[in-house]
Each structure stands twice: as C-alpha cells, then as structure tokens.
Amino acid sequence: MRNHNSRLVHKFYHSLCCMAPPETLSSSVLVATVLSFIFSFLLVPALPLDRTPNNNDLQTLLCLRSNLSDPAGLLASWKNDSLEFCTWAGVSCGERHKSRVVALNLDSLELSGQIPACIANLTFLERIHFPNNHLTGPIPYELGQLKWLHYLNLSSNNLSDVIPETLSSCSRLRIVDLWGEFSPSLSGAIPSSLGNLSSLVKLLLAYNNLEGSIPASIGKIPNLKALDLTYNFLSGSVPASIYNMSALTYLGIATNTLVGEIPHDIGYTLPRIKKLIFEENQFHGKIPASLANATNLTGSLPNLVELSLGTNQLEAGDWSFLSSLANCTRLVTLDLSENRIQGTLPNSIGGLPNSLQFLLLSANDISGTIPPEIGYLTNLVVLHMESNRFTGSIPDAVGNLSSLFRLSLSQNKLSGRIPLSVSNLSQLSELYLQANDFSGPIPGAFGDCKNLRMLNISCNNLDGGIPKQLLTLSSLSDGLDLSHNQLSGQIPPEVGELINLGLLNVSNNQLSGQIPSTLEQCVHLESLHMEGNLLEGKIPNSFAELRGIIKLDLSRNNLSGAIPELFEFFGSLILNLSFNSLQGPVPTGGIFGNKSAVYIQGNKNLCGSTPLLALPLCDAMASRKNHGFKILKVLGFSALSFLLLACAVAIFLKRKKVRQAAHSSCRELKRFSYADLAKATNNFSSNNLIGSGNSGSVYKGRFEFEEHTVAIKVFKVNQLGVPKSFLSECEALRNTRHRNLVRVITACSTCDPSGHQFKALILEYMPNGSLESWLYPDQNKYGLERSLSFGSRITIVMDIASALDYLHNHCMPPVVHCDLKPSNVLLDDDMGAHLADFGLAKFLQSSSHSCHQSSTSLLGPRGSIGYIAPGENFFPQNWAL
Ligand SMILES: *[C@@H]1O[C@H](CO)[C@@H](O)[C@H](O)[C@H]1NC(C)=O
Ligand SMILES: *[C@@H]1O[C@H](CO)[C@@H](O)[C@H](O)[C@H]1NC(C)=O
Ligand SMILES: *[C@@H]1O[C@H](CO)[C@@H](O)[C@H](O)[C@H]1NC(C)=O
Ligand SMILES: *[C@@H]1O[C@H](CO)[C@@H](O)[C@H](O)[C@H]1NC(C)=O
Ligand SMILES: *[C@@H]1O[C@H](CO)[C@@H](O)[C@H](O)[C@H]1NC(C)=O
Ligand SMILES: *[C@@H]1O[C@H](CO)[C@@H](O)[C@H](O)[C@H]1NC(C)=O
Ligand SMILES: *[C@@H]1O[C@H](CO)[C@@H](O)[C@H](O)[C@H]1NC(C)=O
Ligand SMILES: *[C@@H]1O[C@H](CO)[C@@H](O)[C@H](O)[C@H]1NC(C)=O
Ligand SMILES: *[C@@H]1O[C@H](CO)[C@@H](O)[C@H](O)[C@H]1NC(C)=O
Ligand SMILES: *[C@@H]1O[C@H](CO)[C@@H](O)[C@H](O)[C@H]1NC(C)=O
C-alpha cells in the first residue's frame, strides 16, 4: 500500500542524496539537441510565412482563457480587446511566424479547470508548460494534432483519466512530463504507441495510478535518456527491451509491483546508466555483478551514481557485485536494505568506491562480524546496518568515518564495549545501537560528538553510571534513550544541561538516589521515562517548569512524599506514578480528574479527598488539620498556658519522630516552641537574618531533625497593628493552598523567656530571595552576574498571575492580597515565583471589591510604599514575608 507519506519520503530521499535530478543531460547531449533542433528547422522550409495577427490563435487563447479559472488574476493581461496576444503573460510567438503562438508557459499560476480541446487549434504550438497548477480532467486527445509539439509538461496537477494514445502522433515530442500529484491522477495503461515517439528523450510518468505492464515498445525509443515510472501500479516483468537502451541514464521503476530477475548483464546493456531506482518491487534473484562495466561515452569512468534495490527479494549470491562496484567511482548511494541478503559481509565492502555516501544494508539476514574494512569508506554520511544478525564488536575503525551523520546498528547481536573511537565522529547526529548485547560502561567519549541529536543505546547490558560528559551534549534534542540496561548510581545533576532534549528515557535500570531537580532546565522535554529504577525521595517541585511534557512515567521506583499539586496545571499530561511509596491526598484538579491520564495504583499510603478515586478517604487527616487551625484561631494572643501545652505536644510528637508530616501534603501543622525557634535560628542571630521591615524580622533556620531550611518570620508584637497582620496571614494562609503561594508550615504564638508575647510564622524558605532583589541587582547578592532572563520573567509573571487567579477566583471567600510588589514575590531554588506577605490581605465578601474595610489602613491606597517606589530601599532585600 502506498500513501502520500511514502511518496514524500521518496521525494525527500532523493533530495537528501543531493544528486542531479533524473532529467539532467550531459552538456554534449544538450549541444547535440540544440543542433538537431536548429537543423530540423532548416530542413523544413515548408512552414507558411505569416506576419498578420492570427485571428484563430487569438480566439483559441480566449477559448483557453475562458476554460481556466484564474483566482490569482495572473492571466489579467489575457483580454479580448487586445490583439497583442503575443505580449500576454506566458504566451510566446514564433521567431519566423511572429503572430503564431509557439509556447505557452503557465507555470505555478494556481490555475484550475480543464485543458480545453480548442488548445489544439494553436497549430504552431511547440511547447506546453503548465506545471504546478490545479488542472483537472483528462488530457485532451486533440493534442495529437499538434505536429510541432516537442515539449509537454503538465506535471503536478490533478489530471485524471488515461494518457491519450494520440500523443504518439506528436512525432516531434522530446519531453513528456506527466508527474502526478496525489490524487486523482492519471490511470489506465501506458499506451504502447508512445514507443513510436522516436524523438523522445524524457518520459516521466511517476506518481500516477498507471497500471498494467510496461510496454516493450518504450524500449525501442532510440534516444530515451530518462524513464521514470516510479510510484504507479505497474505489474508484470520488465520487458527485456527496457534493459537494452543504450542511451538510458536514468531508469526509475521503484514502488510498483514488478517481478522477475534483474538481468546479470545489465551493466553491458545499459552502458550509460547513472541511476537505477528499483526499490519496493518484487524482484528476486542475485544482485547483478556486471554494473562496473557501465561506462560512459568516453569510456574513462563508470557512471553509476545510485543503485537503489531496496525492498525487494534479492540475494547477494557470492557478493561479487561488491567488487564489481569498486570501479564505480561516482557511486554515491547503494541501497540494498530489506532484501534477502544472507551470509557474512565480505572484506570487499571496504573496496567500495570512496565516493560512497549512503550505504543501506538494513533488514537483511547478514551475519558474522562487521569487517574493519568498513573504515575505508571515509565519506559515508549514512550507514544503516540495523535488523541483521551481525555479531562481535563494533570495529574501532568506525572512528574513521568522520563524515558520518547517521549510524544505525540497532537490532543485531553485537556485543563488547561501545568503542571509544565514536568520539572521532564529530559530525554524527544520530546514533542507534539499541537492542544489541553491548556491555561495559557508556563511553564518556560520547561527549565529543558535539552534533549528536539522537542517541539510542537502550536494550543492551551496559552498566556503570551515566557519564557526565554525555549530559553536557546540549546538541541532544531528538532523544536520549538509555533504558533497559544495568545502569546504576545517581542521575547526575548535569542532566539539566540537556536543555534542548525532547525525549529522555532512563527507565528500567538500577538508578538510585533522588530525581535531580535540575531536570527543570530541560524545558523542551515532552516525554520523560524514569520508571523501573530505585529512585527515592520526593517528586521535585521543579517539574512545574516542564511545561511541554506530555508523558511522565515515574512508576516502579521508591518515591515518597506527596503527589505535588503542580501536575494539576498540565493540560495533556499522561502521568504514571504507580508502584511507589507516595503518600497523602491525591490532588483532584486538572488531569487528576481524568482516569486515563493519571496512574497511581500500588502506592499504599495515598488517600483521596473524594470517594471517586477508590482510595481510602483523607478524612481523618483533614479533620486534624482543621482542628489545628481552629486551635490556632481560638488561641489568639491570650491563652498562653494552652500554647505552652501545644508546644509541649509538638516536642513530644517530634520526639516520636512524626517527621514526615512537614512533607506530607496533608500539611498537618506542626508545633514548635520558642526554644525550637531560637535553636533553629542560632538564637535569632544576625547571621541568620534575611530581612526585616515594619512588621518584624525574617530569619533563615533549620529545625533539629528536619532536612529543609525554613524561613521564620517573627512579628514585632509591640507595634500597633502587627498582631492583626499575624492574624491576617494565618487566616489567609489557612484557607489557601497553591503552588505559587508561599507555603506556611506552621505558626507559633507563645511567650519568650522574658514573658513577652512571641508570634512567628514558619514558612517555606525561598533560596533565591525576592523578585525585587533580582530586578535591582545592586541590592542583589549575585550582583550583575545573574540577571533575570526573559524566560524567567515570563515564568514569574505567569506564576503570579496564576496565584492571583487562584486567590480571586478559586478561594471562598475570595482573597485580595492588597500588597503585590516585587519584594513580596519570592523565588524558590527553581526560580518559581511564590506570592508572600498576606499581612494586608483582605477577604472579600460578595459585595465588596475593595480593600478599604481594613482597620489598619482606611485612608489612601492600600499597600506598602515598596509598591509605589520599587527602587527605594524601604523594604530591605529579602524582607517580603
Ligand atoms: C470580451 O469579454 C467581455 C467579458 O469579459 C464580453 O462582455 C465581451 O463581449 C467580449 N468581447 C468579445 C469581442 O468577445
Ligand atoms: C478550431 O477552429 C475551427 C475554426 O477555425 C473550429 O471550427 C474548431 O471547432 C476549432 N477546434 C477546436 C477543437 O476548438
Ligand atoms: C516540468 O516543470 C517543472 C516545473 O517547472 C520542472 O521542475 C520540471 O523539470 C519540468 N520537467 C521537465 C522534464 O523539464
Ligand atoms: C507506430 O507507428 C507505425 C507507423 O509509423 C504504426 O504502423 C504503428 O501501428 C504504430 N504503433 C503503435 C503502437 O501505435
Ligand atoms: C538489444 O539491443 C541490441 C542492439 O542494440 C539488439 O541486437 C538486441 O536484440 C536487443 N535485445 C533485446 C532483448 O531487445
Ligand atoms: C567488464 O567487461 C569486461 C569486458 O568488456 C569483462 O572482461 C569483465 O569481466 C567485466 N567485468 C565484470 C565485473 O563483469
Ligand atoms: C577497475 O579498473 C581497473 C583499471 O582502471 C581494472 O584494472 C580493474 O580490473 C577494474 N575492476 C573491475 C572490478 O572491473
Ligand atoms: C580518529 O580520527 C583520526 C583522524 O581524524 C585518526 O587518525 C584516528 O585514528 C581516529 N581514531 C580512531 C580511534 O578511529
Ligand atoms: C504505568 O506503570 C506501570 C508500572 O510500570 C505499567 O505497568 C503500566 O502499563 C503503566 N501505564 C501506563 C499507561 O503507562
Ligand atoms: C524505599 O525507601 C525507604 C526510605 O524512604 C527505604 O527504607 C526502603 O528500604 C526503600 N526500599 C527499597 C526497595 O529501596
């Protein structure tokens, strides 16, 4: 079955090969053509001399015009009130017969409609050139009346019906180009009468629906140089006469259903042949060994440029054809793929001419080792040997193929180590070694293949770690597939350097450790497979950056922690988290509502917030959480004794090592004492101070037994209004939960050792500080070295927009932040933005849309001064909580 794709592939394939088109003629032939043409005119004085405007030709052109629809208006000059039709677009009149139309050149004019029969009244017409239009219908049989016609080019139209037999009457025809378009196109048989066109030089009938056999009469055309019948439904065997055309340079009969053997003496009978395009037929028998004897006119060099015999049923015989090709010093393409070639590849493969660029041997039955002599073919650009039965190791000499662009050795039985000489392949773009038996480490030398776009070494027995050098190849864009090996160790954080990569597959190895958060830099990832390893730890929040990802498989690992809500925001992700140790509630938004998008079976500790998920309900945990908040609210500032008790409970719980709670997405509030906070912040040391402002100070700290750094915001309780802001923040953060809001871990309301009220919020630590500190780098500890990229800015804007959308439209009651400014936008270690400081936040009742009900700021615009003058150092850097 053929389809448009295969046609396109075919077209592409030929253009890829950078070869002259089939219609190329040698200059000597052109000279001969021109001379014979002039001669033919000199010998035919019988033509009438005619200088008056020919009314017939005018009427015929108008007839033609009225039959063609010209939406682009390119035939505007064809007007019925102008007698000067020789000046109309595309119309040429004769040199001798100045008022007679001799050529119509209507190339690529978007014309549609049918070619009318009246065209045959242009009796002096020599050239019809109508390619690349949308012409439909049959080719009028009246064309047979055009005695002077020598050029007919109707290629790339939508013509239908048969090739008219009458064309054989146009005895001067030299060029017939009826290349089809996709459909409908010409059908029926090739008229055998075309064999009477003894002047024919090119007969191009490819890409049609022609059927039946190839007429033997075609082989009798003495000067035919190019015969292209590819992509039709021609059947039967190729007439012997076709193989006996001494002038033929191009024979294209690919993609038909032709049968028979290719004559063993084809090299003698087609002495001038340059291209033999035979693929996708049913030819059987041996590959002829006589090709080397195809010599050109001068006899100095064999002409063969392309020998395409792929997708037939051919055999190698004694491989003598290989040595016979040794003298074809123009040979560029040798395609023998998908045949029935058996046996061992002989050393004589290295004797192929050095001109060879494309060597395709895939999908045969070739066994034995790859001869090191392959290394002599130093101009190879594409080498396909996949899907054979090659054994042994890859010869080191492959490193000599320094022009190689694509190397495919997949699906063989190759073993041993991948040779270090691959590092010599500096042009290599695609390397396929999958489904072999390679062992040993992945050579770090791959790091030298600076043009590698695709590397597939999956399904082997490779072991050791993933070399860092490989991960520095930012050229890798199409894919990196290391799956189904025995790779161990951690995934190096350098994986983040694969910034152009679309597909990464490290699945089914023994990789351990955590998923590197640097993966977020691989923003082009569409497919990420890490399943079937020993990965542990949490799913990094940095996955939020992988906005193009559509397939993420982390199944069969030992990942713990909660399922991050960030996946809710991916439109068309297929997420497989099954068979891990994930815990806590399964998010419910976005893709989590789609059963065929998320796979989570085999995680024992997940719970569902709705019964739909067929998981244990999270009720127990949720009520504890609410309870905790109620306590917090009731406590306010007065019930000091109860607070102390709560802090004591916290210590007790902590001693019991209920530590995962901080990481659990159930976000059970933890309790900390003043002493815990003092210890975590090194007694509120100035070294830990990361910011201070009107309402208090922020310290960086880490609690004993906790792995993550936190930010501890200590409120100044003696200042009017601050306890209110503490309450506002508690209340706002109690009811909100979004990946772009700074997450509150817990709150602490207690007394310090001297008996003063002490109120603090423990928040997620944002290592990259505030947006303000990045926008005004003089205040930025990174100085000018790290300024915000345009991409980061966009991401930050989107993150904040997403947070605000959530606060305004998805919270009940809606929350208005009322103090949005760069210093309140904090950046996590992945430069993801989180909105902070809800001290001035306001809950909107349904009728109110203003912030003016606040008791702390009834007059003037709400918000702090930082918003009005962001450059002013009123809010010091990082103080934004
Ligand atoms: C020329 O064409 C116009 C319409 O395009 C038509 O009305 C007119 O009759 C035509 N004249 C002749 C002489 O054919
Ligand atoms: C060619 O022109 C003649 C008149 O000169 C006319 O009778 C005939 O129908 C025309 N043929 C076609 C095919 O239009
Ligand atoms: C026919 O026209 C197309 C488009 O101009 C051109 O590419 C092609 O070479 C022509 N065919 C021949 C045989 O000259
Ligand atoms: C070829 O032309 C000859 C006359 O030149 C004629 O007898 C013969 O029938 C024609 N062949 C075909 C196949 O049309
Ligand atoms: C091949 O052509 C030669 C003359 O060039 C002729 O003698 C021979 O019979 C032809 N063979 C076939 C099978 O047409
Ligand atoms: C090439 O032709 C010569 C005679 O012209 C013959 O001796 C030689 O064996 C041929 N080579 C092959 C490979 O067929
Ligand atoms: C290749 O050409 C050389 C001379 O140029 C000749 O000696 C040799 O026999 C040829 N090889 C083949 C296989 O035809
Ligand atoms: C690498 O290529 C150089 C020439 O570019 C060659 O001398 C060397 O032998 C090659 N090394 C390997 C291992 O193939
Ligand atoms: C999800 O992962 C499990 C375990 O690896 C696998 O069996 C299942 O086929 C995967 N499902 C999808 C849709 O990828
Ligand atoms: C999975 O991880 C836990 C710690 O999170 C560890 O105790 C356990 O041994 C791991 N299981 C496997 C199979 O590695």
PDB file of N, CA, C and O in Angstrom, residues 647-698:
ATOM      1  N   CYS A 647       2.908  23.581  72.441  1.00  0.00           N
ATOM      2  CA  CYS A 647       4.313  23.491  72.090  1.00  0.00           C
ATOM      3  C   CYS A 647       4.921  22.232  72.689  1.00  0.00           C
ATOM      4  O   CYS A 647       5.735  21.558  72.059  1.00  0.00           O
ATOM      5  N   ALA A 648       4.485  21.911  73.920  1.00  0.00           N
ATOM      6  CA  ALA A 648       4.979  20.701  74.558  1.00  0.00           C
ATOM      7  C   ALA A 648       4.556  19.474  73.756  1.00  0.00           C
ATOM      8  O   ALA A 648       5.345  18.545  73.529  1.00  0.00           O
ATOM      9  N   VAL A 649       3.301  19.508  73.291  1.00  0.00           N
ATOM     10  CA  VAL A 649       2.811  18.396  72.475  1.00  0.00           C
ATOM     11  C   VAL A 649       3.662  18.252  71.222  1.00  0.00           C
ATOM     12  O   VAL A 649       4.032  17.149  70.823  1.00  0.00           O
ATOM     13  N   ALA A 650       4.004  19.430  70.653  1.00  0.00           N
ATOM     14  CA  ALA A 650       4.816  19.407  69.439  1.00  0.00           C
ATOM     15  C   ALA A 650       6.152  18.720  69.691  1.00  0.00           C
ATOM     16  O   ALA A 650       6.614  17.899  68.902  1.00  0.00           O
ATOM     17  N   ILE A 651       6.753  19.090  70.808  1.00  0.00           N
ATOM     18  CA  ILE A 651       8.035  18.479  71.135  1.00  0.00           C
ATOM     19  C   ILE A 651       7.860  16.973  71.309  1.00  0.00           C
ATOM     20  O   ILE A 651       8.635  16.170  70.780  1.00  0.00           O
ATOM     21  N   PHE A 652       6.788  16.627  71.965  1.00  0.00           N
ATOM     22  CA  PHE A 652       6.515  15.225  72.196  1.00  0.00           C
ATOM     23  C   PHE A 652       6.375  14.483  70.862  1.00  0.00           C
ATOM     24  O   PHE A 652       6.989  13.449  70.627  1.00  0.00           O
ATOM     25  N   LEU A 653       5.573  15.094  69.980  1.00  0.00           N
ATOM     26  CA  LEU A 653       5.357  14.462  68.678  1.00  0.00           C
ATOM     27  C   LEU A 653       6.664  14.341  67.911  1.00  0.00           C
ATOM     28  O   LEU A 653       6.934  13.360  67.244  1.00  0.00           O
ATOM     29  N   LYS A 654       7.447  15.386  68.048  1.00  0.00           N
ATOM     30  CA  LYS A 654       8.698  15.390  67.312  1.00  0.00           C
ATOM     31  C   LYS A 654       9.622  14.296  67.832  1.00  0.00           C
ATOM     32  O   LYS A 654      10.282  13.596  67.070  1.00  0.00           O
ATOM     33  N   ARG A 655       9.643  14.155  69.128  1.00  0.00           N
ATOM     34  CA  ARG A 655      10.447  13.081  69.714  1.00  0.00           C
ATOM     35  C   ARG A 655      10.003  11.740  69.162  1.00  0.00           C
ATOM     36  O   ARG A 655      10.783  10.834  68.983  1.00  0.00           O
ATOM     37  N   LYS A 656       8.692  11.650  68.935  1.00  0.00           N
ATOM     38  CA  LYS A 656       8.184  10.397  68.375  1.00  0.00           C
ATOM     39  C   LYS A 656       8.491  10.301  66.875  1.00  0.00           C
ATOM     40  O   LYS A 656       8.086   9.373  66.199  1.00  0.00           O
ATOM     41  N   LYS A 657       9.190  11.289  66.421  1.00  0.00           N
ATOM     42  CA  LYS A 657       9.658  11.295  65.031  1.00  0.00           C
ATOM     43  C   LYS A 657       8.538  11.205  64.001  1.00  0.00           C
ATOM     44  O   LYS A 657       8.593  10.449  63.045  1.00  0.00           O
ATOM     45  N   VAL A 658       7.505  11.995  64.288  1.00  0.00           N
ATOM     46  CA  VAL A 658       6.451  12.088  63.277  1.00  0.00           C
ATOM     47  C   VAL A 658       6.886  13.212  62.342  1.00  0.00           C
ATOM     48  O   VAL A 658       6.356  14.298  62.367  1.00  0.00           O
ATOM     49  N   ARG A 659       7.933  12.913  61.600  1.00  0.00           N
ATOM     50  CA  ARG A 659       8.589  13.999  60.896  1.00  0.00           C
ATOM     51  C   ARG A 659       8.069  14.205  59.491  1.00  0.00           C
ATOM     52  O   ARG A 659       8.098  15.303  58.966  1.00  0.00           O
ATOM     53  N   GLN A 660       7.614  13.152  58.939  1.00  0.00           N
ATOM     54  CA  GLN A 660       7.200  13.279  57.543  1.00  0.00           C
ATOM     55  C   GLN A 660       6.075  14.285  57.374  1.00  0.00           C
ATOM     56  O   GLN A 660       5.808  14.739  56.282  1.00  0.00           O
ATOM     57  N   ALA A 661       5.420  14.604  58.489  1.00  0.00           N
ATOM     58  CA  ALA A 661       4.251  15.472  58.373  1.00  0.00           C
ATOM     59  C   ALA A 661       4.558  16.753  57.607  1.00  0.00           C
ATOM     60  O   ALA A 661       3.737  17.228  56.831  1.00  0.00           O
ATOM     61  N   ALA A 662       5.754  17.276  57.798  1.00  0.00           N
ATOM     62  CA  ALA A 662       6.096  18.523  57.110  1.00  0.00           C
ATOM     63  C   ALA A 662       6.071  18.331  55.601  1.00  0.00           C
ATOM     64  O   ALA A 662       5.809  19.253  54.853  1.00  0.00           O
ATOM     65  N   HIS A 663       6.347  17.142  55.167  1.00  0.00           N
ATOM     66  CA  HIS A 663       6.412  16.895  53.733  1.00  0.00           C
ATOM     67  C   HIS A 663       5.118  16.336  53.205  1.00  0.00           C
ATOM     68  O   HIS A 663       4.925  16.228  52.022  1.00  0.00           O
ATOM     69  N   SER A 664       4.282  15.929  54.141  1.00  0.00           N
ATOM     70  CA  SER A 664       3.044  15.339  53.690  1.00  0.00           C
ATOM     71  C   SER A 664       2.149  16.432  53.135  1.00  0.00           C
ATOM     72  O   SER A 664       2.087  17.541  53.658  1.00  0.00           O
ATOM     73  N   SER A 665       1.454  16.098  52.075  1.00  0.00           N
ATOM     74  CA  SER A 665       0.607  17.132  51.502  1.00  0.00           C
ATOM     75  C   SER A 665      -0.633  17.342  52.358  1.00  0.00           C
ATOM     76  O   SER A 665      -1.434  18.208  52.081  1.00  0.00           O
ATOM     77  N   CYS A 666      -0.821  16.503  53.379  1.00  0.00           N
ATOM     78  CA  CYS A 666      -1.923  16.778  54.294  1.00  0.00           C
ATOM     79  C   CYS A 666      -1.613  18.020  55.101  1.00  0.00           C
ATOM     80  O   CYS A 666      -2.504  18.632  55.688  1.00  0.00           O
ATOM     81  N   ARG A 667      -0.370  18.398  55.135  1.00  0.00           N
ATOM     82  CA  ARG A 667       0.080  19.637  55.748  1.00  0.00           C
ATOM     83  C   ARG A 667      -0.490  19.836  57.148  1.00  0.00           C
ATOM     84  O   ARG A 667      -1.029  20.862  57.499  1.00  0.00           O
ATOM     85  N   GLU A 668      -0.344  18.837  57.903  1.00  0.00           N
ATOM     86  CA  GLU A 668      -0.711  18.913  59.287  1.00  0.00           C
ATOM     87  C   GLU A 668       0.211  19.944  59.923  1.00  0.00           C
ATOM     88  O   GLU A 668       1.420  19.932  59.693  1.00  0.00           O
ATOM     89  N   LEU A 669      -0.337  20.840  60.684  1.00  0.00           N
ATOM     90  CA  LEU A 669       0.509  21.871  61.276  1.00  0.00           C
ATOM     91  C   LEU A 669       1.359  21.279  62.385  1.00  0.00           C
ATOM     92  O   LEU A 669       0.903  20.473  63.180  1.00  0.00           O
ATOM     93  N   LYS A 670       2.578  21.712  62.397  1.00  0.00           N
ATOM     94  CA  LYS A 670       3.453  21.254  63.459  1.00  0.00           C
ATOM     95  C   LYS A 670       3.574  22.358  64.498  1.00  0.00           C
ATOM     96  O   LYS A 670       3.358  23.523  64.223  1.00  0.00           O
ATOM     97  N   ARG A 671       3.951  21.985  65.651  1.00  0.00           N
ATOM     98  CA  ARG A 671       4.075  22.962  66.736  1.00  0.00           C
ATOM     99  C   ARG A 671       5.534  23.073  67.124  1.00  0.00           C
ATOM    100  O   ARG A 671       6.232  22.073  67.221  1.00  0.00           O
ATOM    101  N   PHE A 672       5.947  24.274  67.303  1.00  0.00           N
ATOM    102  CA  PHE A 672       7.324  24.497  67.734  1.00  0.00           C
ATOM    103  C   PHE A 672       7.331  25.462  68.919  1.00  0.00           C
ATOM    104  O   PHE A 672       6.526  26.394  68.971  1.00  0.00           O
ATOM    105  N   SER A 673       8.253  25.267  69.798  1.00  0.00           N
ATOM    106  CA  SER A 673       8.377  26.147  70.960  1.00  0.00           C
ATOM    107  C   SER A 673       9.308  27.306  70.637  1.00  0.00           C
ATOM    108  O   SER A 673      10.023  27.284  69.626  1.00  0.00           O
ATOM    109  N   TYR A 674       9.282  28.299  71.503  1.00  0.00           N
ATOM    110  CA  TYR A 674      10.232  29.398  71.365  1.00  0.00           C
ATOM    111  C   TYR A 674      11.659  28.854  71.321  1.00  0.00           C
ATOM    112  O   TYR A 674      12.477  29.260  70.491  1.00  0.00           O
ATOM    113  N   ALA A 675      11.920  27.869  72.164  1.00  0.00           N
ATOM    114  CA  ALA A 675      13.261  27.291  72.227  1.00  0.00           C
ATOM    115  C   ALA A 675      13.650  26.636  70.906  1.00  0.00           C
ATOM    116  O   ALA A 675      14.790  26.756  70.448  1.00  0.00           O
ATOM    117  N   ASP A 676      12.676  25.960  70.293  1.00  0.00           N
ATOM    118  CA  ASP A 676      12.950  25.334  68.993  1.00  0.00           C
ATOM    119  C   ASP A 676      13.350  26.396  67.976  1.00  0.00           C
ATOM    120  O   ASP A 676      14.296  26.220  67.197  1.00  0.00           O
ATOM    121  N   LEU A 677      12.589  27.490  67.983  1.00  0.00           N
ATOM    122  CA  LEU A 677      12.859  28.549  67.021  1.00  0.00           C
ATOM    123  C   LEU A 677      14.208  29.197  67.305  1.00  0.00           C
ATOM    124  O   LEU A 677      14.978  29.491  66.377  1.00  0.00           O
ATOM    125  N   ALA A 678      14.491  29.396  68.580  1.00  0.00           N
ATOM    126  CA  ALA A 678      15.767  30.005  68.950  1.00  0.00           C
ATOM    127  C   ALA A 678      16.918  29.121  68.495  1.00  0.00           C
ATOM    128  O   ALA A 678      17.905  29.589  67.918  1.00  0.00           O
ATOM    129  N   LYS A 679      16.755  27.851  68.698  1.00  0.00           N
ATOM    130  CA  LYS A 679      17.802  26.916  68.323  1.00  0.00           C
ATOM    131  C   LYS A 679      17.970  26.895  66.797  1.00  0.00           C
ATOM    132  O   LYS A 679      19.082  26.907  66.269  1.00  0.00           O
ATOM    133  N   ALA A 680      16.839  26.868  66.099  1.00  0.00           N
ATOM    134  CA  ALA A 680      16.883  26.779  64.640  1.00  0.00           C
ATOM    135  C   ALA A 680      17.552  27.999  64.023  1.00  0.00           C
ATOM    136  O   ALA A 680      18.164  27.918  62.963  1.00  0.00           O
ATOM    137  N   THR A 681      17.436  29.143  64.689  1.00  0.00           N
ATOM    138  CA  THR A 681      17.963  30.382  64.104  1.00  0.00           C
ATOM    139  C   THR A 681      19.248  30.820  64.794  1.00  0.00           C
ATOM    140  O   THR A 681      19.651  31.986  64.662  1.00  0.00           O
ATOM    141  N   ASN A 682      19.843  29.878  65.521  1.00  0.00           N
ATOM    142  CA  ASN A 682      21.079  30.219  66.220  1.00  0.00           C
ATOM    143  C   ASN A 682      20.848  31.406  67.154  1.00  0.00           C
ATOM    144  O   ASN A 682      21.578  32.402  67.121  1.00  0.00           O
ATOM    145  N   ASN A 683      19.767  31.270  67.930  1.00  0.00           N
ATOM    146  CA  ASN A 683      19.330  32.320  68.860  1.00  0.00           C
ATOM    147  C   ASN A 683      19.064  33.653  68.164  1.00  0.00           C
ATOM    148  O   ASN A 683      19.482  34.713  68.614  1.00  0.00           O
ATOM    149  N   PHE A 684      18.345  33.553  67.053  1.00  0.00           N
ATOM    150  CA  PHE A 684      17.970  34.721  66.248  1.00  0.00           C
ATOM    151  C   PHE A 684      19.200  35.572  65.913  1.00  0.00           C
ATOM    152  O   PHE A 684      19.197  36.785  66.034  1.00  0.00           O
ATOM    153  N   SER A 685      20.220  34.851  65.481  1.00  0.00           N
ATOM    154  CA  SER A 685      21.487  35.512  65.182  1.00  0.00           C
ATOM    155  C   SER A 685      21.357  36.403  63.954  1.00  0.00           C
ATOM    156  O   SER A 685      20.588  36.125  63.023  1.00  0.00           O
ATOM    157  N   SER A 686      22.121  37.468  63.966  1.00  0.00           N
ATOM    158  CA  SER A 686      22.065  38.383  62.818  1.00  0.00           C
ATOM    159  C   SER A 686      22.594  37.696  61.553  1.00  0.00           C
ATOM    160  O   SER A 686      22.283  38.127  60.443  1.00  0.00           O
ATOM    161  N   ASN A 687      23.370  36.664  61.739  1.00  0.00           N
ATOM    162  CA  ASN A 687      23.825  35.919  60.566  1.00  0.00           C
ATOM    163  C   ASN A 687      22.675  35.224  59.865  1.00  0.00           C
ATOM    164  O   ASN A 687      22.740  34.943  58.671  1.00  0.00           O
ATOM    165  N   ASN A 688      21.659  34.916  60.638  1.00  0.00           N
ATOM    166  CA  ASN A 688      20.510  34.223  60.055  1.00  0.00           C
ATOM    167  C   ASN A 688      19.439  35.197  59.566  1.00  0.00           C
ATOM    168  O   ASN A 688      18.485  34.769  58.931  1.00  0.00           O
ATOM    169  N   LEU A 689      19.615  36.455  59.883  1.00  0.00           N
ATOM    170  CA  LEU A 689      18.610  37.438  59.492  1.00  0.00           C
ATOM    171  C   LEU A 689      18.636  37.631  57.983  1.00  0.00           C
ATOM    172  O   LEU A 689      19.674  37.953  57.408  1.00  0.00           O
ATOM    173  N   ILE A 690      17.503  37.390  57.356  1.00  0.00           N
ATOM    174  CA  ILE A 690      17.489  37.583  55.900  1.00  0.00           C
ATOM    175  C   ILE A 690      16.646  38.777  55.509  1.00  0.00           C
ATOM    176  O   ILE A 690      16.542  39.105  54.333  1.00  0.00           O
ATOM    177  N   GLY A 691      16.047  39.439  56.457  1.00  0.00           N
ATOM    178  CA  GLY A 691      15.297  40.634  56.119  1.00  0.00           C
ATOM    179  C   GLY A 691      14.558  41.150  57.328  1.00  0.00           C
ATOM    180  O   GLY A 691      14.302  40.411  58.283  1.00  0.00           O
ATOM    181  N   SER A 692      14.272  42.465  57.284  1.00  0.00           N
ATOM    182  CA  SER A 692      13.456  43.000  58.373  1.00  0.00           C
ATOM    183  C   SER A 692      12.674  44.175  57.837  1.00  0.00           C
ATOM    184  O   SER A 692      13.032  44.771  56.821  1.00  0.00           O
ATOM    185  N   GLY A 693      11.605  44.491  58.466  1.00  0.00           N
ATOM    186  CA  GLY A 693      10.768  45.565  57.980  1.00  0.00           C
ATOM    187  C   GLY A 693       9.833  46.039  59.064  1.00  0.00           C
ATOM    188  O   GLY A 693      10.050  45.777  60.244  1.00  0.00           O
ATOM    189  N   ASN A 694       8.795  46.725  58.641  1.00  0.00           N
ATOM    190  CA  ASN A 694       7.845  47.304  59.580  1.00  0.00           C
ATOM    191  C   ASN A 694       7.311  46.330  60.604  1.00  0.00           C
ATOM    192  O   ASN A 694       7.222  46.623  61.779  1.00  0.00           O
ATOM    193  N   SER A 695       6.910  45.160  60.096  1.00  0.00           N
ATOM    194  CA  SER A 695       6.143  44.301  60.988  1.00  0.00           C
ATOM    195  C   SER A 695       6.997  43.248  61.676  1.00  0.00           C
ATOM    196  O   SER A 695       6.493  42.512  62.489  1.00  0.00           O
ATOM    197  N   GLY A 696       8.264  43.170  61.316  1.00  0.00           N
ATOM    198  CA  GLY A 696       9.075  42.188  62.012  1.00  0.00           C
ATOM    199  C   GLY A 696      10.316  41.798  61.248  1.00  0.00           C
ATOM    200  O   GLY A 696      10.738  42.506  60.331  1.00  0.00           O
ATOM    201  N   SER A 697      10.898  40.682  61.613  1.00  0.00           N
ATOM    202  CA  SER A 697      12.146  40.217  61.000  1.00  0.00           C
ATOM    203  C   SER A 697      11.982  38.790  60.496  1.00  0.00           C
ATOM    204  O   SER A 697      11.192  38.019  61.039  1.00  0.00           O
ATOM    205  N   VAL A 698      12.768  38.478  59.463  1.00  0.00           N
ATOM    206  CA  VAL A 698      12.719  37.127  58.926  1.00  0.00           C
ATOM    207  C   VAL A 698      14.083  36.490  59.092  1.00  0.00           C
ATOM    208  O   VAL A 698      15.107  37.086  58.754  1.00  0.00           O
TER     209      VAL A 698
END
